[in-house]
PDB file of C-alpha atoms in Angstrom:
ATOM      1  CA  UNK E   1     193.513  35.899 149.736  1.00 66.00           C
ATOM      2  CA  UNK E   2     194.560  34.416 152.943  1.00 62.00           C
ATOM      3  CA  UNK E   3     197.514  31.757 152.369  1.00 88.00           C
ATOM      4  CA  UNK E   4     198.398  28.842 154.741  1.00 95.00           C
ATOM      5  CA  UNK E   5     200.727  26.636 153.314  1.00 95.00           C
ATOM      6  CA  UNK E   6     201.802  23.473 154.531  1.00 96.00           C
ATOM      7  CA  UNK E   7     205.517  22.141 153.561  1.00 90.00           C
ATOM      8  CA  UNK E   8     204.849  19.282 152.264  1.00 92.00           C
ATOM      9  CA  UNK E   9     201.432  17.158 150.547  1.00 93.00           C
ATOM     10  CA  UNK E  10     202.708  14.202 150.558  1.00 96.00           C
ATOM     11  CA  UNK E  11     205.764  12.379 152.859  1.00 96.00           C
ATOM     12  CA  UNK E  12     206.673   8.871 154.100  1.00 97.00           C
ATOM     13  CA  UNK E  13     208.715   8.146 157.257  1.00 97.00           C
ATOM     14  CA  UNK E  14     209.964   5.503 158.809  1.00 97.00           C
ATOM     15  CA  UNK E  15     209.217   4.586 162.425  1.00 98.00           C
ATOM     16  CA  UNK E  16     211.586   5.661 165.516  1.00 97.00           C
ATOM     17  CA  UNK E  17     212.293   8.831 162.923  1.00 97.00           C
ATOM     18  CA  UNK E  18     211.755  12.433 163.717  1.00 97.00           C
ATOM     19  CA  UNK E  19     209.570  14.267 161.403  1.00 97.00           C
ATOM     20  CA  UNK E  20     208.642  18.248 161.239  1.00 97.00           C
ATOM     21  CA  UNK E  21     205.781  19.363 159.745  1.00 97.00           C
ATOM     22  CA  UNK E  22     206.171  23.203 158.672  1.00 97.00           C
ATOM     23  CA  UNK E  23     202.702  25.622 158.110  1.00 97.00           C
ATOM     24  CA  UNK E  24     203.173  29.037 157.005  1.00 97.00           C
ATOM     25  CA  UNK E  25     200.658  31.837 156.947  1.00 95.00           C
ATOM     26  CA  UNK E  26     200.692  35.030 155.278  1.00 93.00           C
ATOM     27  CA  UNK E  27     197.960  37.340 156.963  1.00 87.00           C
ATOM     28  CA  UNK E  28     199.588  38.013 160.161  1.00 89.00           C
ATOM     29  CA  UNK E  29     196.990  35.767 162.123  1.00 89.00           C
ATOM     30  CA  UNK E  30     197.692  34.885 166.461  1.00 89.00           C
ATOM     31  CA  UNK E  31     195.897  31.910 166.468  1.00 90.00           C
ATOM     32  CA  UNK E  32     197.059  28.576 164.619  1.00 94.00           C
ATOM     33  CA  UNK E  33     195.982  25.217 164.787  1.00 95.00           C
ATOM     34  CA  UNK E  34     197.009  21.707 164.166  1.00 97.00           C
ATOM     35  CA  UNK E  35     194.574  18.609 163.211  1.00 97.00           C
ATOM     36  CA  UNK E  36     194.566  15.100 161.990  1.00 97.00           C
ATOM     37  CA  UNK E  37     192.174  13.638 160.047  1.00 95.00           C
ATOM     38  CA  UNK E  38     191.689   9.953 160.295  1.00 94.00           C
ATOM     39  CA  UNK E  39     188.017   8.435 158.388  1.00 88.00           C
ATOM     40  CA  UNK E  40     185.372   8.126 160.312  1.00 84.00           C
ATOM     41  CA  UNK E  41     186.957  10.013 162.901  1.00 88.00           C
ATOM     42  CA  UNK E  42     186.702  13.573 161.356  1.00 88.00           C
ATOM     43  CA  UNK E  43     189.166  16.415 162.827  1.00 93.00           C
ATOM     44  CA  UNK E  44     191.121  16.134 166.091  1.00 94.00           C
ATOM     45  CA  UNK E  45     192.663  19.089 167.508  1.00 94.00           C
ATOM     46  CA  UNK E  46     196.574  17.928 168.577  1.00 96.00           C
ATOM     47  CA  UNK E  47     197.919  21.381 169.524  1.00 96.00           C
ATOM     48  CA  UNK E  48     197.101  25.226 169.447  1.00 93.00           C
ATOM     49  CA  UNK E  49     198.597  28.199 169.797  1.00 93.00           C
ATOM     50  CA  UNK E  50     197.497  31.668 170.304  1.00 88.00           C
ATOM     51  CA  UNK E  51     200.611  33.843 169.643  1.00 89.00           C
ATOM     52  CA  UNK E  52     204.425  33.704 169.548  1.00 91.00           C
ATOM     53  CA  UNK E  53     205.823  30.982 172.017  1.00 86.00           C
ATOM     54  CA  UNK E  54     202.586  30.069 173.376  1.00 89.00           C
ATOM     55  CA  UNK E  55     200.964  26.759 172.836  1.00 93.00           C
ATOM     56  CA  UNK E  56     198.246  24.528 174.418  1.00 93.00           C
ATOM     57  CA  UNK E  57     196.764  20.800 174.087  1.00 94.00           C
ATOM     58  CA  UNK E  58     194.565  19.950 171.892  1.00 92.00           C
ATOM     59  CA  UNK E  59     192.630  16.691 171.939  1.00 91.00           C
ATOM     60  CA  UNK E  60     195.397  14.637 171.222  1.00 95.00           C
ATOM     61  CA  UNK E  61     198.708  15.227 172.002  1.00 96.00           C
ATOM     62  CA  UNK E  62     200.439  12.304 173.212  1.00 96.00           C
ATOM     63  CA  UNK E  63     203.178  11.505 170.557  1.00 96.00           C
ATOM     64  CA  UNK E  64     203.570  15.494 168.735  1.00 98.00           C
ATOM     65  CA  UNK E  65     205.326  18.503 170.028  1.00 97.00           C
ATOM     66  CA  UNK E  66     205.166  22.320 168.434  1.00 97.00           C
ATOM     67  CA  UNK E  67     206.701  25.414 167.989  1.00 96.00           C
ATOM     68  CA  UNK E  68     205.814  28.730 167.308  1.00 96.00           C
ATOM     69  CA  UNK E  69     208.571  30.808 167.493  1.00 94.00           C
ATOM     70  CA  UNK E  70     207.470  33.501 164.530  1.00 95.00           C
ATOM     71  CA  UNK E  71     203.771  34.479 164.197  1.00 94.00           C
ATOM     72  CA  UNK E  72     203.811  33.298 160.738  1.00 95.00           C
ATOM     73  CA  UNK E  73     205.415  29.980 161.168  1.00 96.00           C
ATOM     74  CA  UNK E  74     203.861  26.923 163.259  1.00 97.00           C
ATOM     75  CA  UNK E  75     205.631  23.347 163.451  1.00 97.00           C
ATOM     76  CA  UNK E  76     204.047  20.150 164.404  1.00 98.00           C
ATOM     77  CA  UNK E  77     206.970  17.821 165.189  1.00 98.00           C
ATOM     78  CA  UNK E  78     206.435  14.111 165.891  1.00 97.00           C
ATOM     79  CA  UNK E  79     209.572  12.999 168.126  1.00 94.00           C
ATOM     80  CA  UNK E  80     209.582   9.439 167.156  1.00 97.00           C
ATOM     81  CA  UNK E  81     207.128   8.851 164.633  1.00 97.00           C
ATOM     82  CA  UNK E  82     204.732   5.056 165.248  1.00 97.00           C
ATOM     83  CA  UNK E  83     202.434   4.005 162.327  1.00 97.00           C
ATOM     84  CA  UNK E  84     199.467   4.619 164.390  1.00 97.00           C
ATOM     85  CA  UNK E  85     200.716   8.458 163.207  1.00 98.00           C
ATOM     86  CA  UNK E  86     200.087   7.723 159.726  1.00 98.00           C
ATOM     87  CA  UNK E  87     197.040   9.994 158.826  1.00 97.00           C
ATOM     88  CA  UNK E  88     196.295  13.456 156.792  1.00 97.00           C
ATOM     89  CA  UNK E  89     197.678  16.556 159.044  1.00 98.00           C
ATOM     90  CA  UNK E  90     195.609  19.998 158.535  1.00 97.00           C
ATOM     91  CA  UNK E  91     197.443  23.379 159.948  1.00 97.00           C
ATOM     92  CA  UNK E  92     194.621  25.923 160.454  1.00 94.00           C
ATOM     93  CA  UNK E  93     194.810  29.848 160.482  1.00 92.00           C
ATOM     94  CA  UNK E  94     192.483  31.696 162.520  1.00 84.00           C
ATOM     95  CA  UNK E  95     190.832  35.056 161.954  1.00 76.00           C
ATOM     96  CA  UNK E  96     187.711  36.341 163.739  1.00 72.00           C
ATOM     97  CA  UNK E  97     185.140  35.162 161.549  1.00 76.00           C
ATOM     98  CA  UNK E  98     186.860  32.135 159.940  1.00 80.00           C
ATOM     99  CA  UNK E  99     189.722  29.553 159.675  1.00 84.00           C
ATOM    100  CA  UNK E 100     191.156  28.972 156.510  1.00 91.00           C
ATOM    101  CA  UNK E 101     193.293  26.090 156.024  1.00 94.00           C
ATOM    102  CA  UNK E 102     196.453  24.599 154.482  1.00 95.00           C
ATOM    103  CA  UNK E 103     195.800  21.703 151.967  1.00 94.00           C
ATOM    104  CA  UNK E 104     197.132  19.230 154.274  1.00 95.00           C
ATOM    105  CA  UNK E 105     200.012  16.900 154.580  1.00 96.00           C
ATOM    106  CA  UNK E 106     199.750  13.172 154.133  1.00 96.00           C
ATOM    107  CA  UNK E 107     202.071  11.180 155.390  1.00 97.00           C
ATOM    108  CA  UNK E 108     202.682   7.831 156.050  1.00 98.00           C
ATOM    109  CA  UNK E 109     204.832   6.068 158.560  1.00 98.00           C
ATOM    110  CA  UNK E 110     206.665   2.845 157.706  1.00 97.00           C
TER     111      UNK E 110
ATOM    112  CA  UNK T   1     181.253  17.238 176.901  1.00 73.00           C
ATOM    113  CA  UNK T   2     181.267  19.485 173.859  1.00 76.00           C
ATOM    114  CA  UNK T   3     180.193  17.612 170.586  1.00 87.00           C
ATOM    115  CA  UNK T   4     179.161  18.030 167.261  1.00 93.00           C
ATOM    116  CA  UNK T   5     176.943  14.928 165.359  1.00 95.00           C
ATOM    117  CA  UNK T   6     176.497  15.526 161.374  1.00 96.00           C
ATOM    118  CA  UNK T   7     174.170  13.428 159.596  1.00 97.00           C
ATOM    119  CA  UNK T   8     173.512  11.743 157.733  1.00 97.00           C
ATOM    120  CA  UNK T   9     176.859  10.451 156.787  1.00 95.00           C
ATOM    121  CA  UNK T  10     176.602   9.681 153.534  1.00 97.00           C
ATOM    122  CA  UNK T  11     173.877  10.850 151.041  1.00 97.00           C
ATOM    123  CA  UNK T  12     173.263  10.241 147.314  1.00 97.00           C
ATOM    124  CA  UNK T  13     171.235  12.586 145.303  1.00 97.00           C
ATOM    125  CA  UNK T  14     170.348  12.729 141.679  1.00 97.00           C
ATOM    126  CA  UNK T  15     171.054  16.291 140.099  1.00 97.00           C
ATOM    127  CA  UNK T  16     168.858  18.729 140.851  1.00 97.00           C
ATOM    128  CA  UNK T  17     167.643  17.087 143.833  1.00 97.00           C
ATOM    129  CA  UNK T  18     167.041  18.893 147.082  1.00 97.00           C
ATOM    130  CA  UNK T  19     167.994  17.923 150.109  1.00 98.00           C
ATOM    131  CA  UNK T  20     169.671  19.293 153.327  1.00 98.00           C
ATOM    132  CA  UNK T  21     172.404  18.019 155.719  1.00 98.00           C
ATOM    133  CA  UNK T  22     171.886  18.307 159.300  1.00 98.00           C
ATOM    134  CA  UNK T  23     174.842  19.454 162.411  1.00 97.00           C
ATOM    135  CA  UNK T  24     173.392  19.305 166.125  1.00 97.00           C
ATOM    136  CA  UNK T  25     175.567  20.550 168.508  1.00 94.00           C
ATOM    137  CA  UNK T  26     176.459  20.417 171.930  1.00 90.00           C
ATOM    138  CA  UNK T  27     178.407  23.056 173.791  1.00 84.00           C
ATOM    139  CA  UNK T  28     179.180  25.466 176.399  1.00 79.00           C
ATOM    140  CA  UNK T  29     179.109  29.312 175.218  1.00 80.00           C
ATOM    141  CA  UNK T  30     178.436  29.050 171.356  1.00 82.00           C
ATOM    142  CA  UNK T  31     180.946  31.749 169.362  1.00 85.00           C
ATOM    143  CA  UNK T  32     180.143  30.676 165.865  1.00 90.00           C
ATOM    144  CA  UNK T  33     178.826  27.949 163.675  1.00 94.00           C
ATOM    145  CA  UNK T  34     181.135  26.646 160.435  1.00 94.00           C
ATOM    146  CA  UNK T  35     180.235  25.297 157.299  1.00 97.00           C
ATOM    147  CA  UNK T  36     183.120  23.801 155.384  1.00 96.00           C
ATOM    148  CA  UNK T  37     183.456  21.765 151.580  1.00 97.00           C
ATOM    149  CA  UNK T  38     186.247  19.434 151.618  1.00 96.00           C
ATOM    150  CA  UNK T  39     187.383  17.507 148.259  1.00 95.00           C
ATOM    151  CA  UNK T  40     189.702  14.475 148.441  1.00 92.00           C
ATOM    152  CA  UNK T  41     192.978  14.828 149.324  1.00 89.00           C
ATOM    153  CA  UNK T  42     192.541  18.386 149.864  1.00 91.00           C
ATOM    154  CA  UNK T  43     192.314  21.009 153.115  1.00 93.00           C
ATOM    155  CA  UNK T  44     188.360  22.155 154.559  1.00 94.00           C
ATOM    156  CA  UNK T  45     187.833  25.532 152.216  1.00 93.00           C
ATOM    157  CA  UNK T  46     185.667  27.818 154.662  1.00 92.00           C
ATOM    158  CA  UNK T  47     181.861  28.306 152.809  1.00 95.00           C
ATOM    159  CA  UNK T  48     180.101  30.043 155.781  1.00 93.00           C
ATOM    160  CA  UNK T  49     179.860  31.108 159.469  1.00 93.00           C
ATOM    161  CA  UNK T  50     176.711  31.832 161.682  1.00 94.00           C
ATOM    162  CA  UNK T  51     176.641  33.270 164.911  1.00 91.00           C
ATOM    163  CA  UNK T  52     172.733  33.316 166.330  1.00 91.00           C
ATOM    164  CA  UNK T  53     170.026  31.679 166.048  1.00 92.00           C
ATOM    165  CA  UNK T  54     167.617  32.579 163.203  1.00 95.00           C
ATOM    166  CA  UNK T  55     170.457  33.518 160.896  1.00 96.00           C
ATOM    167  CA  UNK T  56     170.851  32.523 157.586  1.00 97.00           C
ATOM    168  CA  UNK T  57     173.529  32.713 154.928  1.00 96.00           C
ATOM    169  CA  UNK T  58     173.730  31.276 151.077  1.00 96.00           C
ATOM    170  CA  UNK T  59     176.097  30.882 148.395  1.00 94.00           C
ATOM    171  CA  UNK T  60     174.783  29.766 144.902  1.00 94.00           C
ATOM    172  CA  UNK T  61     173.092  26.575 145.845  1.00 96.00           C
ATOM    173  CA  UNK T  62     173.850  26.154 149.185  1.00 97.00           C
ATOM    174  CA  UNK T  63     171.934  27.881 152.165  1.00 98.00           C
ATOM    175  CA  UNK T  64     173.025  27.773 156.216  1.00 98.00           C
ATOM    176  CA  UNK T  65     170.615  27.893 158.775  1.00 97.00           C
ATOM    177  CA  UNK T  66     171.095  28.023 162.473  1.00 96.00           C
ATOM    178  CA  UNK T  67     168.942  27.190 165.663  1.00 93.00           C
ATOM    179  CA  UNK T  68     170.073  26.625 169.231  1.00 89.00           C
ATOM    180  CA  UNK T  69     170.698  23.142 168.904  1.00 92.00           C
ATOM    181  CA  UNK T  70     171.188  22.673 165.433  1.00 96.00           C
ATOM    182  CA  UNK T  71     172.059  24.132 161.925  1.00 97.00           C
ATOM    183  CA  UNK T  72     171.427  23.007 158.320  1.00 98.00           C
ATOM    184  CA  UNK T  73     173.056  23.108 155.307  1.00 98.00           C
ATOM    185  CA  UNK T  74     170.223  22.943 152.400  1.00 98.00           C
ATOM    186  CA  UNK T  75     171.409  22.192 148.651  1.00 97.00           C
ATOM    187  CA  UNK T  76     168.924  23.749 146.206  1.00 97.00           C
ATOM    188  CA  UNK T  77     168.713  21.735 142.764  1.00 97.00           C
ATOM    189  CA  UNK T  78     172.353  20.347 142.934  1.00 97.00           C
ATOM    190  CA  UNK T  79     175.073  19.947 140.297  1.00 97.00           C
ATOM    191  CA  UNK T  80     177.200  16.860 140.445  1.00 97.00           C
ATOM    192  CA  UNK T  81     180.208  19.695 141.038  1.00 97.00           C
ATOM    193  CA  UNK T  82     178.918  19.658 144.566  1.00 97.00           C
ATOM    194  CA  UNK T  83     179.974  16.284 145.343  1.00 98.00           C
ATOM    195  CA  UNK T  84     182.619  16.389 148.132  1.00 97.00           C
ATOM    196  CA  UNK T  85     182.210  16.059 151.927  1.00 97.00           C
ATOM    197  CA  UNK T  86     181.049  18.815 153.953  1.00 98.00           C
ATOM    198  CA  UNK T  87     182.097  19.767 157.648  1.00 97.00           C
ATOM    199  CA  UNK T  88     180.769  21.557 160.474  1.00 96.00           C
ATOM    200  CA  UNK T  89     182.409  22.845 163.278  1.00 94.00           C
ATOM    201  CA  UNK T  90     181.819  25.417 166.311  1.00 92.00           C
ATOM    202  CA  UNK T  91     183.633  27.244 167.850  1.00 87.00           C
ATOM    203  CA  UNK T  92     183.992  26.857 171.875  1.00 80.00           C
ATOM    204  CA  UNK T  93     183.242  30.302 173.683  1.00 77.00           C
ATOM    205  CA  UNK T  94     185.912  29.547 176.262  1.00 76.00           C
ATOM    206  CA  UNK T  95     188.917  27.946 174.920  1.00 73.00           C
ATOM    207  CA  UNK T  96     188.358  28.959 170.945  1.00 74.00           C
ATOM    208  CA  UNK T  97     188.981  25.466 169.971  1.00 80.00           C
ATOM    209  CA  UNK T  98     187.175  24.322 166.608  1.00 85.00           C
ATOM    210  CA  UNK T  99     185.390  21.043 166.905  1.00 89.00           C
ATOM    211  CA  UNK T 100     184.394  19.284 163.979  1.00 92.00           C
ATOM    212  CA  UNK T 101     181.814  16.673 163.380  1.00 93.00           C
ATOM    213  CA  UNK T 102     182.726  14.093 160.938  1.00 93.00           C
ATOM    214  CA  UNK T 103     180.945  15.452 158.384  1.00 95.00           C
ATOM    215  CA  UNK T 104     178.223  14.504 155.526  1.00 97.00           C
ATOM    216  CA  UNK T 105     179.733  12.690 152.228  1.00 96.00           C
ATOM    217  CA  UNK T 106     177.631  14.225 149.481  1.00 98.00           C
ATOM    218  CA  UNK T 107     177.432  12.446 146.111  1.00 98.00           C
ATOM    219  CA  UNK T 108     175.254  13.791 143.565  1.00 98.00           C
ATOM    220  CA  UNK T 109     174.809  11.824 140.198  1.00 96.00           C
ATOM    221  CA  UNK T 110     174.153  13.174 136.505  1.00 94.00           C
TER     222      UNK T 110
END
């Protein structure tokens, strides 16, 4: 079974901090994804990355940063985390036919 | 714009009551239509993925259609098990990007 694992389910930040969010995936996949989930806003794309060192915008960037420097490993990193960043973060892992993803990270900013 | 509109939002069904949940979509170079369950508090798990029009998919209960605007997700007889929210996304020929809609909360009642 395809594994994406996300470091943490649950954390809580201040504001002004730095925060990394880790995802890990096991099946050797290019493509990896990063999303928020607010209600009644569904899934917003923040950043993606199709291999090693590459990444593009998503959606909504403003406030996150990422890095991909091992295929299996792909960071979201808010810089100075803001409440307005307090939501539930999905990391996705893409094959051809489907994207499986972690079980998400909630965290809340203080 | 590229868009995806699920609906209805919310629906309420007794057990064993039929009923299907609609995603219309709007975008430029279709590569593949997503069905996904999401529980609370957890990450989308994948259920299906349709590529053309006319195609059809099931898994116990659950049955994906697809036209050129439009796919449905029909629930045959459901079990209150099958209560969670369910997501569709497609898949955007030129970038790859996943967008989501902001899916149907099921709720189905004993």
């Amino acid at each position: 079974d395809v594994k994406v694992t996300q470091s943490s389910r649950y954390l809580v930040k201040r504001t002004g901090e730095k925060v990394f969010l880790e995802c890990v995936q096991d099946m050797d996949h290019e493509n990896m994804f990063w999303y928020r989930q607010d209600p009644g806003l569904g899934l917003r794309l923040i950043y993606f990355s199709y291999d090693v060192k590459m990444k593009e915008k998503g959606d909504i960037p403003e406030g996150y940063s990422v890095s991909r420097e091992k295929k299996e490993r792909f960071s979201l990193i808010l810089e100075s985390a803001s409440t307005n960043q307090t939501s539930m973060y999905l990391c996705a892992s893409w094959a051809n036919t489907e994207a499986f993803f972690g079980q998400g990270t909630r965290l809340t900013v203080v | 714009e590229d868009q995806v509109t699920q609906s209805p939002e919310a629906l309420r069904l007794q057990e064993g009551e039929s009923s299907s949940l609609n995603c219309s979509y709007t975008v430029s170079g279709l590569r593949g239509l997503f069905w996904y369950r999401q529980d609370p508090g957890k990450g989308p798990e994948f259920l299906f993925t349709l590529y053309s029009a006319g195609e059809e998919k099931e898994k116990e209960r659950l049955k994906a259609t697809l036209t050129k605007k439009e796919s449905f997700l029909h629930i045959t007889a459901p079990k209150p098990e099958d209560s969670a929210t369910y997501l569709c996304a497609v898949r955007e020929r030129n970038t790859d990007k996943l967008i989501f809609g902001t899916g149907t909360r099921l709720q189905v009642f004993p």
